[in-house]
Coordinates of C-alpha atoms in Angstrom, one line a residue:
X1 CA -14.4 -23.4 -24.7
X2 CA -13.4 -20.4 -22.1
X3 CA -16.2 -18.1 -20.6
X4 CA -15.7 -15.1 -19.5
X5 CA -18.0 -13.1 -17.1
X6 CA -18.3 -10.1 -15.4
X7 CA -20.6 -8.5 -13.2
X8 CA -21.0 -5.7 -10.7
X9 CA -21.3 -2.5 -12.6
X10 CA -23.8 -0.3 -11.6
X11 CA -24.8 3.2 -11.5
X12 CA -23.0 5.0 -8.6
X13 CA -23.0 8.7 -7.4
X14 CA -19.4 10.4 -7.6
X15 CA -17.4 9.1 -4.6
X16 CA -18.8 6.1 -4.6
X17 CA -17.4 2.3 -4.7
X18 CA -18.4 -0.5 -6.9
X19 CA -16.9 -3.8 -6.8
X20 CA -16.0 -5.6 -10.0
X21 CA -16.3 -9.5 -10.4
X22 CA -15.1 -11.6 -13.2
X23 CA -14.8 -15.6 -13.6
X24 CA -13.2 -17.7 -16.5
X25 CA -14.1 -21.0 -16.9
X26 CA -13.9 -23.8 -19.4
X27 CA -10.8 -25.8 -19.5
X28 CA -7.8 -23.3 -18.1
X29 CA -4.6 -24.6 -17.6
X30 CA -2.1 -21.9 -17.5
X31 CA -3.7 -18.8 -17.1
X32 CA -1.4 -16.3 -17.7
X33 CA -3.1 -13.1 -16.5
X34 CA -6.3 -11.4 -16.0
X35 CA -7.3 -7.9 -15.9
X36 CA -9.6 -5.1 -16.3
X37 CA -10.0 -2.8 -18.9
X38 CA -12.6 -0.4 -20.5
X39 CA -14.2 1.5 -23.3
X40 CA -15.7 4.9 -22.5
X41 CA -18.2 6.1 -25.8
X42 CA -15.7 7.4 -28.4
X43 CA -13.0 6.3 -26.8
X44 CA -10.6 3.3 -27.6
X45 CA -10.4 0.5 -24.6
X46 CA -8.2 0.7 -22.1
X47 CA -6.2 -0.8 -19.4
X48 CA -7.3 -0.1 -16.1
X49 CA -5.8 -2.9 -13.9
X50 CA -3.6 -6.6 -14.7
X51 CA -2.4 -9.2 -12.3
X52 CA 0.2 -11.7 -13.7
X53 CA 0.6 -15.7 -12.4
X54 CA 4.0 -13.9 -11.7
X55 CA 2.3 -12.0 -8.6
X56 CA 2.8 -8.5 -10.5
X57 CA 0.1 -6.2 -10.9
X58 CA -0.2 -2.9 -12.8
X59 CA -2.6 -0.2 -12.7
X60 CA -3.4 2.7 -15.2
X61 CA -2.3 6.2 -13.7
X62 CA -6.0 7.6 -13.8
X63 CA -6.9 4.6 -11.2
X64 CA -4.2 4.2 -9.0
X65 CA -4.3 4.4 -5.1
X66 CA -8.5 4.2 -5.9
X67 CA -8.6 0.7 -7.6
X68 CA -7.3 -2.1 -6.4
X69 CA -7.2 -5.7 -8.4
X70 CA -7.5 -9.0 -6.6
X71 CA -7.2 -12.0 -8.1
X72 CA -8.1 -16.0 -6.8
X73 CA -5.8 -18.1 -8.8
X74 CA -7.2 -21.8 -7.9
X75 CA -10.7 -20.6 -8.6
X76 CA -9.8 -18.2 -11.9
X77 CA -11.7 -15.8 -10.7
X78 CA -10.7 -11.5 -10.5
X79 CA -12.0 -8.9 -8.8
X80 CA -11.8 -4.9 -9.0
X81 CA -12.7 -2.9 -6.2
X82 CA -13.5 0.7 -7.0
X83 CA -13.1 3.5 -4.8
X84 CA -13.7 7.4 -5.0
X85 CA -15.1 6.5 -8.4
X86 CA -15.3 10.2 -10.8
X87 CA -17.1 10.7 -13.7
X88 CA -14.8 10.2 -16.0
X89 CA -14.9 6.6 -14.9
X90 CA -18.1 5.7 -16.6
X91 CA -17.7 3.0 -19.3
X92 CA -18.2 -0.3 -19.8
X93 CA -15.8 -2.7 -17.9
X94 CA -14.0 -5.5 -20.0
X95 CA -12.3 -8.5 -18.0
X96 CA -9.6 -10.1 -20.1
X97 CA -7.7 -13.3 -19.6
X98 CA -4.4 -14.7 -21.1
X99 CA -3.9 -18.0 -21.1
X100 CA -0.8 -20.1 -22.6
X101 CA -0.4 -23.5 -23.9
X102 CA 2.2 -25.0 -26.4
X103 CA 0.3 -23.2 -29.4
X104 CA 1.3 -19.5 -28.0
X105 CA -1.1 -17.3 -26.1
X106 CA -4.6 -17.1 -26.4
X107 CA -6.7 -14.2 -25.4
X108 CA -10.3 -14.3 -24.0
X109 CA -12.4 -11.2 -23.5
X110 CA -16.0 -11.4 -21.2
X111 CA -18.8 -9.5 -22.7
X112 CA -18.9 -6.3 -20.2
X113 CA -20.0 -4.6 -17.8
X114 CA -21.6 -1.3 -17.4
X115 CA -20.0 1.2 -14.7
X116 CA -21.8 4.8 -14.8
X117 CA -20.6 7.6 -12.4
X118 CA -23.0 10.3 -11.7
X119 CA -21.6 13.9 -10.8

């Protein structure tokens, strides 16, 4: 069965960094992708950051040149360093992994992570 599990949020003043930690486990073989995304309250989740097996990476306009995603493909294992964080940051921080097999894709989501921005 594949874990998922993030850590690093916090509670940071505006202008801040936090840095973002997230490991999958349990049996991957071809992990497709892993990535960031999050939820603020009211609001539906959202992409914030992806890195492919394929080397590509995409951020979310809002985050770019601030956040930057890492990943370590023979330990499964991605990272999100935050930078000049804002307010409107604040939410809780998915990580979400891809993985394919001969069945199609499957989709694995860790349990969150809290990231609040003070002004």
């Amino acid at each position: 069965q594949v874990q998922v599990v993030e850590s690093g949020g916090g509670l940071v003043q505006a202008g801040g960094s936090l840095r973002l930690s997230c490991v999958a486990s349990g049996g991957i073989f071809n992990l497709l992708s892993m990535g960031w995304y999050r939820q603020a309250p009211g609001k539906q989740r959202e992409l914030v950051a992806v890195s492919t097996s394929a080397g590509h990476t995409e951020y979310a306009d809002t985050v770019k040149a601030r956040f930057t995603i890492s990943r370590n493909s023979a330990k499964n294992t991605v990272a999100l360093q935050m930078d000049s964080l804002k307010p409107e940051d604040t939410a809780v921080y998915y990580c979400k992994v891809v993985t394919v097999a001969s069945s199609g894709l499957s989709t694995y989501w860790g349990q969150g992570t809290q990231v609040t921005v003070s002004s």
